[in-house]
Structure formats: structure tokens, C-alpha cells
Coordinates of C-alpha atoms and ligand atoms in Angstrom, one line a residue:
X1 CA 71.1 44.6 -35.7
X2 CA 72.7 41.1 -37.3
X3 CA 69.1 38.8 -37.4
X4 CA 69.9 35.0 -37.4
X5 CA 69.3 34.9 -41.0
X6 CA 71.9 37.0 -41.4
X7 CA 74.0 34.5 -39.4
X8 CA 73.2 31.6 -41.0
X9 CA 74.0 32.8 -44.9
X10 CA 77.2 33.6 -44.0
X11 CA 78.3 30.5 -43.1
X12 CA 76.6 27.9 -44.6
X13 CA 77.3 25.8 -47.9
X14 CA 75.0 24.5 -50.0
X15 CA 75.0 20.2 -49.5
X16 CA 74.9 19.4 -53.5
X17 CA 78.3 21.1 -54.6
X18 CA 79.6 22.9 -51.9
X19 CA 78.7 26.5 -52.6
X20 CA 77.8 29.5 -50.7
X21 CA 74.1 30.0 -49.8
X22 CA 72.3 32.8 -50.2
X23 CA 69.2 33.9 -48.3
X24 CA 66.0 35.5 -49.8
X25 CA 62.9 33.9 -48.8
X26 CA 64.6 31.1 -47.8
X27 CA 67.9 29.3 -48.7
X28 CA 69.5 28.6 -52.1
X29 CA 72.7 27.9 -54.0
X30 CA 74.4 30.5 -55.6
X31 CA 75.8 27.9 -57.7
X32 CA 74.2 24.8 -58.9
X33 CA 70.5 27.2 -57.5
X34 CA 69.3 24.1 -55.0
X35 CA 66.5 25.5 -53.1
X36 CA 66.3 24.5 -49.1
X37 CA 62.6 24.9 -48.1
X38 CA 61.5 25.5 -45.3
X39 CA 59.5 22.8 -43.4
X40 CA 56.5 24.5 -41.5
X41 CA 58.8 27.5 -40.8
X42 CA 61.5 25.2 -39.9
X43 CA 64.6 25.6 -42.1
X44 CA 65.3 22.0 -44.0
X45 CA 69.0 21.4 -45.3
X46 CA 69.2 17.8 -46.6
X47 CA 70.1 16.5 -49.7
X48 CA 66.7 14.9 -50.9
X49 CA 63.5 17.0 -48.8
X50 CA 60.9 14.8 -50.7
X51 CA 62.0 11.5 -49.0
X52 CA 62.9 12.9 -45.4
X53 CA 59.1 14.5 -45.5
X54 CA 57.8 11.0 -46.6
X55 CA 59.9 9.1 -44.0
X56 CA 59.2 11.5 -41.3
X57 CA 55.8 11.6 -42.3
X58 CA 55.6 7.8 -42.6
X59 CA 57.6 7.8 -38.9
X60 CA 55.3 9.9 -37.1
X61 CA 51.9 8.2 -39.3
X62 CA 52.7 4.7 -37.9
X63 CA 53.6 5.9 -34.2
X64 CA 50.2 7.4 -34.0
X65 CA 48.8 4.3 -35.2
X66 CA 50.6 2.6 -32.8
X67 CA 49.2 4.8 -30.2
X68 CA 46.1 4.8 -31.2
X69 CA 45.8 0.9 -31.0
X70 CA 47.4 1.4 -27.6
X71 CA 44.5 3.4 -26.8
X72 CA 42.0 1.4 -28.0
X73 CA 43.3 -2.1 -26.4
X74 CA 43.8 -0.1 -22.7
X75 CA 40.1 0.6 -23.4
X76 CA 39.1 -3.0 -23.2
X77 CA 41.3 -3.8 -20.5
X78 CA 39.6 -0.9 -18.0
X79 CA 36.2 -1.4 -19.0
X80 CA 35.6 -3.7 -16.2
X81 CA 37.9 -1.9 -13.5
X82 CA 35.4 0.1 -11.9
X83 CA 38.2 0.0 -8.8
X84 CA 40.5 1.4 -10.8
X85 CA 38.6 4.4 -12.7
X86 CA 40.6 7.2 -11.1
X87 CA 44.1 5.9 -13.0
X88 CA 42.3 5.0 -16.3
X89 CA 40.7 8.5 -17.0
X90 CA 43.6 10.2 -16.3
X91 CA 45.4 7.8 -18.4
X92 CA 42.7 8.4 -21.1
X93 CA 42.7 11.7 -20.6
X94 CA 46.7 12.2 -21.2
X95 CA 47.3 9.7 -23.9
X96 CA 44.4 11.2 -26.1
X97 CA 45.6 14.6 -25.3
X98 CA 49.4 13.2 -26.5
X99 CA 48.1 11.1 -29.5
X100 CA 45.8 14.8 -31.0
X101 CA 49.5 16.6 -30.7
X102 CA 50.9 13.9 -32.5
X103 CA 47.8 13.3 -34.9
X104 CA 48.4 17.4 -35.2
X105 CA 52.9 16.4 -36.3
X106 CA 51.4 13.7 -38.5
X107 CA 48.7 15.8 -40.6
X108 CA 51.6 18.6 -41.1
X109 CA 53.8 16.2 -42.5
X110 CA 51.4 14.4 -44.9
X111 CA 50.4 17.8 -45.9
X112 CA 54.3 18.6 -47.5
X113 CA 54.6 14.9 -48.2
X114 CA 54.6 14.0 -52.0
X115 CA 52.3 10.8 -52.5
X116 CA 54.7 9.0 -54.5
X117 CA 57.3 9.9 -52.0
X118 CA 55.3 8.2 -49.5
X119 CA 54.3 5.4 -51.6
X120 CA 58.3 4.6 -51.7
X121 CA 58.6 4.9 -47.9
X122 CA 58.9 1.8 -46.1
X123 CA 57.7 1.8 -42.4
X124 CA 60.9 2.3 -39.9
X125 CA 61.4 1.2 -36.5
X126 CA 61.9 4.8 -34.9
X127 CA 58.8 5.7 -33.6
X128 CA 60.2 6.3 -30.2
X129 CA 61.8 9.9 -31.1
X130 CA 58.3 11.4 -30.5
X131 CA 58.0 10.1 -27.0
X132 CA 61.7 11.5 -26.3
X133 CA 60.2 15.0 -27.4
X134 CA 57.7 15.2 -24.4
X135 CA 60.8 13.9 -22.0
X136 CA 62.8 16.9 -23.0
X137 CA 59.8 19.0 -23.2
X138 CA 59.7 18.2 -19.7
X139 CA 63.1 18.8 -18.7
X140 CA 63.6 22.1 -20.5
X141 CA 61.1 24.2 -20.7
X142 CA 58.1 23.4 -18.2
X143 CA 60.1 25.0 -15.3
X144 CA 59.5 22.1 -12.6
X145 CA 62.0 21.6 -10.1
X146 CA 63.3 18.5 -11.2
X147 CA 64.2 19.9 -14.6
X148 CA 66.1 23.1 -13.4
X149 CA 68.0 21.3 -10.4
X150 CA 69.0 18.3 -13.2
X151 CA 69.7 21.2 -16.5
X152 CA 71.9 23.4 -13.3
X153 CA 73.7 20.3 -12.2
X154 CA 75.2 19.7 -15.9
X155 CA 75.3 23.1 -16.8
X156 CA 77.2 24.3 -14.5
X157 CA 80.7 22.4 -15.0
X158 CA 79.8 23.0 -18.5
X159 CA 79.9 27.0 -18.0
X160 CA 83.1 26.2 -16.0
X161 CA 84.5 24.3 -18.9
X162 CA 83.8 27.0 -21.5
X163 CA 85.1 29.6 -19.5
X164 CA 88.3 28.4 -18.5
X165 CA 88.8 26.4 -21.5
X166 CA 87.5 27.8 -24.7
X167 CA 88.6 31.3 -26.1
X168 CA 87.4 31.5 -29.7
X169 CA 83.5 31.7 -29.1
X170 CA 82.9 32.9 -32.1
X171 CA 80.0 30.2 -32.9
X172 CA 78.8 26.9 -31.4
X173 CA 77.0 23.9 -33.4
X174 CA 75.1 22.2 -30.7
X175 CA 74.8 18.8 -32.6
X176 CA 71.1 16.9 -32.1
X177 CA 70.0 19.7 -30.6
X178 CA 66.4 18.8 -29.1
X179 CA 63.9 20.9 -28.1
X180 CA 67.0 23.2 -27.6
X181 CA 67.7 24.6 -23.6
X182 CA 70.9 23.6 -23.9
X183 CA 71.5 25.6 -27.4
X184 CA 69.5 28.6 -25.6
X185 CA 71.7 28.6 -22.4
X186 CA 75.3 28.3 -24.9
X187 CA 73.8 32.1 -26.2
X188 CA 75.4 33.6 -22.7
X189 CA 79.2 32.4 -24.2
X190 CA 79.1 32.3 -27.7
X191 CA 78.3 35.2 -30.9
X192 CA 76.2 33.0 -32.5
X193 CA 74.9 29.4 -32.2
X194 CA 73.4 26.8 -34.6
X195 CA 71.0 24.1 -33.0
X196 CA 70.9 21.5 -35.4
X197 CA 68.6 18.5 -35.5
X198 CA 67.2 15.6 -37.6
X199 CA 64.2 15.6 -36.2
X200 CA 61.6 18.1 -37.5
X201 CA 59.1 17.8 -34.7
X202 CA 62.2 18.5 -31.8
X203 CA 62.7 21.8 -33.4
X204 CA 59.3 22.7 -34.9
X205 CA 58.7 22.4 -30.7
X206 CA 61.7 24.7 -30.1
X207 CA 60.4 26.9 -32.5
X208 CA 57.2 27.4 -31.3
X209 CA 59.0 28.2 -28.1
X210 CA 61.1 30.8 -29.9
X211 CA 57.8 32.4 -30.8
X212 CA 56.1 32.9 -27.8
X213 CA 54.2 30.0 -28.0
X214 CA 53.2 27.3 -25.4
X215 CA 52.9 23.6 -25.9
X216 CA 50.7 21.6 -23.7
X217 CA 51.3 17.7 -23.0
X218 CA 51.1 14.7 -20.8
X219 CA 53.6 13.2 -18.8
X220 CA 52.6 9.5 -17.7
X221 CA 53.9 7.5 -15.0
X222 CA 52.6 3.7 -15.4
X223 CA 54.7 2.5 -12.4
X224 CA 56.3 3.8 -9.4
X225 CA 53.8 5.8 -8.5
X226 CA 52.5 6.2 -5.3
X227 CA 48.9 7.4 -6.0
X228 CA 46.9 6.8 -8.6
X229 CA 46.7 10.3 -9.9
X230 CA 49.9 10.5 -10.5
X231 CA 49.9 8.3 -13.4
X232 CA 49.3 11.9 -15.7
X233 CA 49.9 14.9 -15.5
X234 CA 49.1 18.4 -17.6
X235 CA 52.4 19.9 -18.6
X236 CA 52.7 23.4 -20.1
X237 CA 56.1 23.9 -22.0
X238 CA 57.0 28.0 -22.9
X239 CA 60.1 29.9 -22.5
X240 CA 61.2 31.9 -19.6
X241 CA 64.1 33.5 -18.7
X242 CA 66.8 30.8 -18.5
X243 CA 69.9 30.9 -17.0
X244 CA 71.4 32.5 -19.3
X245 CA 69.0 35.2 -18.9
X246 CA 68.4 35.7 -22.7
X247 CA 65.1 37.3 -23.6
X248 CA 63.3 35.6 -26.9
X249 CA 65.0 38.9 -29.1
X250 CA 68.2 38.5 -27.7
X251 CA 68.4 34.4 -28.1
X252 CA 66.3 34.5 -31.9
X253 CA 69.0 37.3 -32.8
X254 CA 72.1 34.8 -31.8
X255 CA 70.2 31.9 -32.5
X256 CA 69.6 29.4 -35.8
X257 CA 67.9 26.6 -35.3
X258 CA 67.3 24.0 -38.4
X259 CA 66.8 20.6 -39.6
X260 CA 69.6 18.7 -40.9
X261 CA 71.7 15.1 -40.8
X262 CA 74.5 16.2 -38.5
X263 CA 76.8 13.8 -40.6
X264 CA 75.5 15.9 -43.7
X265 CA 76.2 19.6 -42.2
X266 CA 75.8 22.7 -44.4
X267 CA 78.8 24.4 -43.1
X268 CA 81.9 24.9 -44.4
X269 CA 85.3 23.3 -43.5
X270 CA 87.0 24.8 -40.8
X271 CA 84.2 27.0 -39.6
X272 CA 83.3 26.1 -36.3
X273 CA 84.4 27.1 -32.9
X274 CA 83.5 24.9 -31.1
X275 CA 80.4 21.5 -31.5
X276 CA 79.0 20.3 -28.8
X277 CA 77.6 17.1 -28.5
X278 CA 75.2 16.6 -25.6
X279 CA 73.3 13.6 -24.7
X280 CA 74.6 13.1 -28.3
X281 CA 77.9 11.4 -29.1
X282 CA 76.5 8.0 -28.5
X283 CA 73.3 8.7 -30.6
X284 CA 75.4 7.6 -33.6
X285 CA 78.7 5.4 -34.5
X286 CA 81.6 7.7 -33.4
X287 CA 83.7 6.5 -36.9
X288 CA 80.8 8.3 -38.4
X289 CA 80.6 11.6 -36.4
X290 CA 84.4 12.1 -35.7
X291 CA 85.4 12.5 -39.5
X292 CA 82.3 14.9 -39.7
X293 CA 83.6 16.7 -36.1
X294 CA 87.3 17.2 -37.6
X295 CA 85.9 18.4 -41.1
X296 CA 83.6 21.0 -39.1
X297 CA 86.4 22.2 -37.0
X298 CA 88.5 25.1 -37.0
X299 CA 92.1 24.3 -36.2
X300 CA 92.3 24.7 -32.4
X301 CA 88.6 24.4 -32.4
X302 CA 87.1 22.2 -29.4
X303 CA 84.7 19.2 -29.5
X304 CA 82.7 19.0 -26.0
X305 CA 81.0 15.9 -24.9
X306 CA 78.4 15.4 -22.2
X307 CA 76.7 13.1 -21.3
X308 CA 76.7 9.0 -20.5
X309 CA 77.6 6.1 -23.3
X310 CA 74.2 4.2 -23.1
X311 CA 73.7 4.0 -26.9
X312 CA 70.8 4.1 -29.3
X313 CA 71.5 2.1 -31.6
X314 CA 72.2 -1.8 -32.3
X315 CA 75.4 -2.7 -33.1
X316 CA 77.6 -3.5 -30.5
X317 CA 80.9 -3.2 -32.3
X318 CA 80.5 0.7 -32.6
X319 CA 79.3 1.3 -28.4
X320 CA 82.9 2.0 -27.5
X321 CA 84.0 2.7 -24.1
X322 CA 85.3 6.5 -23.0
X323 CA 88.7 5.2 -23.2
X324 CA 88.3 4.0 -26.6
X325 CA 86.3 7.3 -27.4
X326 CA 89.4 9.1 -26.3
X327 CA 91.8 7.3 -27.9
X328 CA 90.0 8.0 -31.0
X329 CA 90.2 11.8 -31.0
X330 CA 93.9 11.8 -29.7
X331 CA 94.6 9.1 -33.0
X332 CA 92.5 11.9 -35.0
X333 CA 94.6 14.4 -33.8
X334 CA 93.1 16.2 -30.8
X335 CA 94.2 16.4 -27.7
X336 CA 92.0 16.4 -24.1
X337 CA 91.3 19.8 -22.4
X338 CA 89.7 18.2 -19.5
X339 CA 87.7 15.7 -18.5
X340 CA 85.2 14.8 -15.4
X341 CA 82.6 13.6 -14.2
X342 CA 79.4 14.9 -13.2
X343 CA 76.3 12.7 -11.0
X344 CA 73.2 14.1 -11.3
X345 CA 69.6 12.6 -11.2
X346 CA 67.4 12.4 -14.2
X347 CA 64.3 14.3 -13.6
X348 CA 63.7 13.1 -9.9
X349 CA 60.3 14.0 -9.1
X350 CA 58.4 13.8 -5.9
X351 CA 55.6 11.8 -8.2
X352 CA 58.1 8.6 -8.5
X353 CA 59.0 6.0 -6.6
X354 CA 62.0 6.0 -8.6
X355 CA 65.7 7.7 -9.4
X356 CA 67.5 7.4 -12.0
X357 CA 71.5 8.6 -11.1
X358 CA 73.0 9.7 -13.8
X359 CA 77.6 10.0 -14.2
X360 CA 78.2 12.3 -17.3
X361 CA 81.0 12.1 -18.9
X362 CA 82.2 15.8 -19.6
X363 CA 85.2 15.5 -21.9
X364 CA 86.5 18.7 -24.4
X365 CA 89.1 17.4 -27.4
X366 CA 91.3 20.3 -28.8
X367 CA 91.8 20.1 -32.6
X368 CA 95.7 20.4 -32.7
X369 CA 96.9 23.3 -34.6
X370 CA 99.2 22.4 -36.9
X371 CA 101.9 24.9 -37.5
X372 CA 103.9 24.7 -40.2
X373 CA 107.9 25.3 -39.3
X374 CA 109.7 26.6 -42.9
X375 CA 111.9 24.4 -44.6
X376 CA 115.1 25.2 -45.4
X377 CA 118.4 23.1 -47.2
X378 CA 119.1 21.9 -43.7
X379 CA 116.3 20.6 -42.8
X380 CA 115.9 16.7 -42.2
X381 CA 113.7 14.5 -42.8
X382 CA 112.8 10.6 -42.3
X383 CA 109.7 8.0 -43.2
X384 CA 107.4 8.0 -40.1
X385 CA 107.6 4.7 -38.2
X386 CA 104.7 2.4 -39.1
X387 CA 104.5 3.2 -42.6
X388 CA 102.9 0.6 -45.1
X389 CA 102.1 1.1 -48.9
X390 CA 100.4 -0.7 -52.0
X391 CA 100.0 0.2 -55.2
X392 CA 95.7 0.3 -56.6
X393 CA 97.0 0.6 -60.2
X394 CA 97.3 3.2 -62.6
X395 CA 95.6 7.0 -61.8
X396 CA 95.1 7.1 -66.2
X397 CA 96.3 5.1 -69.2
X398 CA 98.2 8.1 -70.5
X399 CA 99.4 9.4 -67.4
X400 CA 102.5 7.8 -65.9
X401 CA 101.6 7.9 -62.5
X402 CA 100.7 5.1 -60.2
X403 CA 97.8 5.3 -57.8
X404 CA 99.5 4.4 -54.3
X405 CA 97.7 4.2 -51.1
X406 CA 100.0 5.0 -48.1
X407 CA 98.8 3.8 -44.7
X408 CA 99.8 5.8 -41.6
X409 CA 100.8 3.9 -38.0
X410 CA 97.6 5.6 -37.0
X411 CA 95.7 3.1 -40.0
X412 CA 94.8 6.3 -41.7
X413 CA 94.9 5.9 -45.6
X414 CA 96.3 8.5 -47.8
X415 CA 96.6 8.4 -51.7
X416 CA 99.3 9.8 -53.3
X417 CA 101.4 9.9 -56.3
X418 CA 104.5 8.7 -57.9
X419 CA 106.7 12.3 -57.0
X420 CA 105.6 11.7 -53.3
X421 CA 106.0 7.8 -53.4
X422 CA 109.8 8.4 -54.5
X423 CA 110.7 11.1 -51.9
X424 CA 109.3 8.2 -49.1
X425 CA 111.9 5.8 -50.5
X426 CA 114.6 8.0 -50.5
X427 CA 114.0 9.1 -47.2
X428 CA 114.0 5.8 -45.9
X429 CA 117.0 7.0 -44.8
X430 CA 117.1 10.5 -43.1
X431 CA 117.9 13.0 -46.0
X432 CA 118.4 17.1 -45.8
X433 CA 116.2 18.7 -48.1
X434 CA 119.2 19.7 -50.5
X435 CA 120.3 16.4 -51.0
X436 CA 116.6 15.5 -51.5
X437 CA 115.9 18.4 -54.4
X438 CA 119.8 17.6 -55.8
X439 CA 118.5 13.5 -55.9
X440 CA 115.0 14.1 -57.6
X441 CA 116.5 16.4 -59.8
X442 CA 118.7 14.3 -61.3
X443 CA 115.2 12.3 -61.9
X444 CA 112.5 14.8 -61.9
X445 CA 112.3 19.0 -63.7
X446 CA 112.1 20.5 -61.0
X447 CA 110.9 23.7 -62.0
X448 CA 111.2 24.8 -58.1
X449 CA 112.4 23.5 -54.8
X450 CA 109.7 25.5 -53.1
X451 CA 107.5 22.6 -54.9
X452 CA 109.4 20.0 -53.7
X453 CA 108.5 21.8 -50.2
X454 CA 105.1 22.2 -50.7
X455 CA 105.1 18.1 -51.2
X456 CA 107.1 17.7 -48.4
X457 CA 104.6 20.0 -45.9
X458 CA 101.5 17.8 -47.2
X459 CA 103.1 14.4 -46.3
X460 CA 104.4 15.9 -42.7
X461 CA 100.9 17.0 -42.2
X462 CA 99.1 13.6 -43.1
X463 CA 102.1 12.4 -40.1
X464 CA 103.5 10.1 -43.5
X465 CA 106.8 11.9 -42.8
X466 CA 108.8 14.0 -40.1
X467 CA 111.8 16.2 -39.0
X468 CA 114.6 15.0 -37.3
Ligands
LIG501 C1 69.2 12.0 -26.8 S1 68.6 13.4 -27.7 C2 69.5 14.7 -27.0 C3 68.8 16.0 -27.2 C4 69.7 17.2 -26.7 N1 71.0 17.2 -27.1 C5 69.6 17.5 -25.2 O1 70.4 16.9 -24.5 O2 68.7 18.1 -24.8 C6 69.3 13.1 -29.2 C7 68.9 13.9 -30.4 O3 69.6 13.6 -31.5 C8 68.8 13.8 -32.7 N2 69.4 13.0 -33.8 C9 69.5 11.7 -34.0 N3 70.2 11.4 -35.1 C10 70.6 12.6 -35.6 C11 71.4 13.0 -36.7 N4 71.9 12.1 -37.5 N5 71.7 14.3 -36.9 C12 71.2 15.2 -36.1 N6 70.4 14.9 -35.0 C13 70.1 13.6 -34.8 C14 67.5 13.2 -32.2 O4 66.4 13.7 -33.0 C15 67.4 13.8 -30.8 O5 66.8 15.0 -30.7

């Protein structure tokens, strides 16, 4: 029987310098011997684990505070309510149950946290990401009806999708993976998948789960309500049999879930299937995820989106449109498997006086193959159109080579070197690759056209050159 450990070494590299890992206890490099500890049974792969600990520590610290204060000011404003008694102590109730499971996230932290660690950690703005963990608590594993209809609404196109679209399922990274459904129902199509997160309290949730345990928490309603007990209620998060139909063994045998910075991923080049992005591309800036998305990719490997574009972060300039999302992968070298639409209502709930409609995007990009055709004398090649280059200056004093920065039609920029530099200018006219090797030899030892070839290959593939 393969256990996800098992999984997980195989594949994984270690963040420092690239090497395999190797599993005993828990992770480390068989090269440069970096450990990755485990965070309260959580597996933790980022580069520096004393300063996330501190700054999630520090995070989770300051929204209890917050809480807390919250707490204490509501307090105040009920005191003389006596009308309205029956909404405040189930408010009280819920938010002091909350703030104890959060007190409970803060006090494991602090207890892993180094003090000078913490001493160095400044307070962020984040504090939200705990409330999003009782929201998908919610919607994936407290069984209401609101949160199957809404998960079977999206996952059912998704299924489709898979099926009809994807063949190598050999593994899945399901990117910001949450409290994890969606990684749990992706067991019933693919041999193994990682459920990756930067949060540590998302999957310490999840795994809690994956053990058999249950998590109880408040849901509050402050408005739309239409009676005043509805402003709490007890929840009860635990895993059943979801659609999938995977029992705890069967998904903890396909399964590895762990902490890391998805832009910082501890796998190698090349070795994913397929990464889905759920309720996650627009989490971060995509000309920070896409190069990440292309490195992680196996040629013909397949990037799936789902989801809306609402953004969670600030800066305008990087909240691109789907069109401009698109455009992106197709100028990165994908090309669109299919695309749609899908409507579905977030967690509508007899409780509410309110719906929120939701049109997912559902978009998979193919990472293009590219098959290299043999060269031979009569092969001919040209400049691609759109071509620019500068020279940065020399590569070393006592090498003659210049350092020279080609930039593709696409804006992509690719160094290269004064060999590669001179077959671009003679190819600014169309040349056959004999009159090519018979030209730089005249310049050039050429101690083998199959050289010259392998030159030629690498600027065709970075699209600086083609056939004609
Ligand atoms: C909107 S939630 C989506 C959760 C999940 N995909 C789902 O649909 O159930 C976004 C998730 O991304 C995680 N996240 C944010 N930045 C991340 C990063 N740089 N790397 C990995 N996960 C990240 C958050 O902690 C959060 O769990």
C-alpha cells in the first residue's frame, strides 16, 4: 500500500537548492540537509519557518485581539437592550465560542513561535483569513443543504471537464487549497493529489478532518435575518462520504496536504499533471502565479480555473479581466481546452434574507507540447517577426562574449550569447542550415554541426527563431 508519505518524497524538492527530499520523521534535503518541520502535524515547506510561525502567530494574536475588543464593546452596547436579549446571547454565545477556537490557533502558534522571531514581526493587515476558515468550514464539510447543492453545482462541470478533457491524471496540485473538499472530491480522478495552502490554520482544520475529528463553530448572521435567532448558529464540521465517495483510508492514502507559498512550491519542474486553481487565481497577481503555473507544469499538462475575478488584493493594475487572463496563458504558450460558465448561489440558506449569485468562470489552458522536428542541411530558418535586442555588457573581463538580452514579440526576455547573437544576424535573411554551419565556420570551430543544431533548437523554442 503507497501511504501519502510515500507520495510526497517522491516528488518533492527541497526549496533551498533544489534537491530531492527524503522522508524519515519528517522532510529533509538529501543535499544541503534543510530540515522541513512539521507544524502541529501539518507538514511546513517554506524557506524561513521561524518567521512564517512568528507572522502567523502575530496574524492570528492580533485578530483575536480584535475580536476580543469586538466582544467587549457589543457588551456595552446590549447592556441596556433588554428587548433585544434573545439576538445578544446568541451572539455572545457564538462569538465567544469562535474567539476560544481561535484563542486555541493563537496559543499553538505562540507555542512554536521563537520570541525573537516575534519580536521582529510587525502586525499585518490579514486578519480576515480566519473568518474565511469558518465560511468554508461551512460550505464543505457541515453537510447543510446549501453547501452540497452550491459544492454539486461547480463540481459537476468540473468532473465533466476532467473527464473529457484531461488524460494524464497522474497527480493534481490543488493550489490554496482551504479546508480542502475540493482536493478530497479531485481523489475520484487523479493517483495522487497535493492540497497546498499558506495558511496553517485552513489545513490544520482539514487535517483534523482527515483524522476523524470534528470541529465545532458559529456561523453569524448580523443582517438579513428574519428572526432573531438566526443571528447564530452551532455548526459541526466532520467528514462524510463525499461525492467522490472516498473513505478517510482511501483519500489519506491518495492525499498530501501541506503548508506552503504556492509561488514557492516544493516540486520539481515539469511534474504536475494538472494545478488547479479554485476560488484561487485571483487570490494573487496572475504575473506572479503564471510563471510559477508553467514552471510546475508537465508539457501538455493543464491549468484549470474556477471561479469569479473579484480579487483580494489592492492593486488595481494586476485585477485583469478573463480576456486579459486568457490572453496571458495563450502569450505564455497554452492554449484553451474549454471554457464556460457556471451560475450558482453562494451558500443560500433558508436563514437569510439574502443571495448571493455567483458566474464561475471555468476555463482549462493546455501547456503546448513542444515537439522538436530534426534538423537537417535543408532546413530553413528566419529571425522571428518582432525581434528587438540590446547589449547589458560584458558576461566576464576575460571572456569574449557579450551579455545580450533578446526580447521576443511576445515581450519575453531571453539572454544569450555572442554564438547565438551571430546566427540571428545572419538569419536576418532566411538561411538553410548548411549555408548557416558553412558561414560560422568560416568564423567560429565548429567542432560539430549537431552543436550548431542544438543552438538553433533552443532559440526556436524560446519562439526567437523559426522554420520556413
Ligand atoms: C478564497 S480561498 C479558496 C479556498 C479553496 N480553494 C476553496 O475554494 O475551497 C483562497 C485560499 O488561498 C490561500 N492562499 C492565499 N495566498 C496563498 C499563497 N500565496 N499560497 C498558497 N495559498 C494561498 C488562502 O489561505 C485561502 O485558503
Amino acid at each position: 500500500m503507497i501511504t501519502y508519505t510515500d507520495i510526497a518524497a517522491d516528488q518533492m524538492i527541497c526549496l533551498q537548492c533544489g534537491a530531492p527530499l527524503i522522508k524519515e520523521e519528517t522532510y529533509s534535503c538529501a543535499a544541503c540537509h534543510k530540515d522541513y518541520p512539521h507544524l502541529h502535524g501539518v507538514p511546513l515547506f517554506v524557506s524561513n519557518e521561524e518567521e512564517y510561525i512568528a507572522g502567523m502567530a502575530k496574524q492570528y494574536a492580533d485578530f483575536a485581539q480584535q475580536k476580543e475588543a469586538e466582544l467587549g464593546e457589543l457588551e456595552q452596547a446590549f447592556e441596556n437592550r433588554p428587548l433585544r436579549q434573545v439576538y445578544w446571547q446568541q451572539l455572545r454565545k457564538a462569538l465567544s465560542g469562535n474567539n476560544e477556537l481561535i484563542g486555541t490557533l493563537v496559543n499553538m502558534l505562540c507555542e512554536r513561535a521563537s520570541p525573537a522571531a516575534l519580536l521582529r514581526t510587525k502586525s499585518s493587515p490579514v486578519t480576515a483569513a480566519v473568518l474565511k476558515d469558518f465560511q468554508y468550514l461551512k460550505r464543505d464539510w457541515c453537510w447543510l443543504e446549501e453547501g452540497e447543492l452550491q459544492l454539486s453545482e461547480i463540481l459537476g462541470p468540473l468532473e465533466e471537464v476532467i473527464n473529457e478533457a484531461i488524460s494524464d491524471r497522474e497527480n493534481i496540485l490543488v493550489a490554496g487549497a482551504g479546508v480542502g473538499r475540493i482536493a478530497v472530491e479531485l481523489c475520484g480522478y487523479f493517483e495522487k493529489v497535493y492540497a497546498t495552502d499558506l495558511s496553517f490554520s485552513m489545513l490544520w482544520f482539514f487535517q483534523q478532518l482527515l483524522k476523524g475529528a470534528s470541529i465545532n463553530f458559529h456561523e453569524i448572521n448580523y443582517a438579513n435575518i428574519l428572526q432573531d435567532t438566526y443571528v447564530a448558529r452551532e455548526l459541526t464540521a466532520s467528514y462524510h462520504a463525499p461525492f467522490s465517495g472516498y473513505t478517510l483510508p482511501e483519500v489519506n492514502d491518495k492525499l498530501f496536504c501541506y503548508i506552503s507559498d504556492i509561488l514557492h512550491s516544493p516540486h520539481k519542474d515539469g511534474s504536475i499533471s494538472a494545478f488547479c486553481s479554485a476560488y484561487f487565481t485571483d487570490v494573487l497577481a496572475l504575473k506572479l502565479l503564471l510563471p510559477e503555473v508553467k514552471r510546475l507544469l508537465k508539457p501538455g499538462g493543464v491549468f484549470i480555473h474556477l471561479g469569479p475575478l473579484g480579487y483580494g488584493f489592492e492593486d488595481v493594475g494586476e485585477k485583469l479581466a478573463a480576456n486579459e487572463i486568457r490572453a496571458a496563458f495563450i502569450r505564455a504558450g497554452f492554449e484553451v481546452v474549454r471554457e464556460e460558465v457556471i451560475r450558482c448561489n453562494h451558500l443560500e440558506s433558508d436563514l437569510s434574507m439574502q443571495t448571493v449569485t455567483l458566474k464561475n468562470w471555468l476555463v482549462v489552458f493546455r501547456k503546448m507540447e513542444y515537439v522538436q522536428q530534426p534538423i537537417v542541411d535543408a532546413t530553413i530558418f528566419g529571425v522571428c517577426e518582432g525581434i528587438k535586442y540590446e547589449v547589458r555588457g560584458r558576461l566576464e573581463e576575460d571572456i569574449p562574449m557579450d551579455q545580450i538580452m533578446i526580447r521576443t514579440a511576445d515581450g519575453e526576455a531571453v539572454i544569450i550569447a555572442e554564438l547565438a547573437f551571430d546566427i540571428l544576424r545572419f538569419l536576418a535573411t532566411p538561411q538553410t542550415f548548411e549555408t548557416l554551419i558553412s558561414h560560422l565556420d568560416s568564423c567560429y570551430e565548429i567542432e560539430a554541426p549537431s552543436m550548431i543544431a542544438d543552438v538553433l533548437l533552443h532559440l526556436e523554442s524560446l519562439k526567437v527563431i523559426n522554420r520556413i
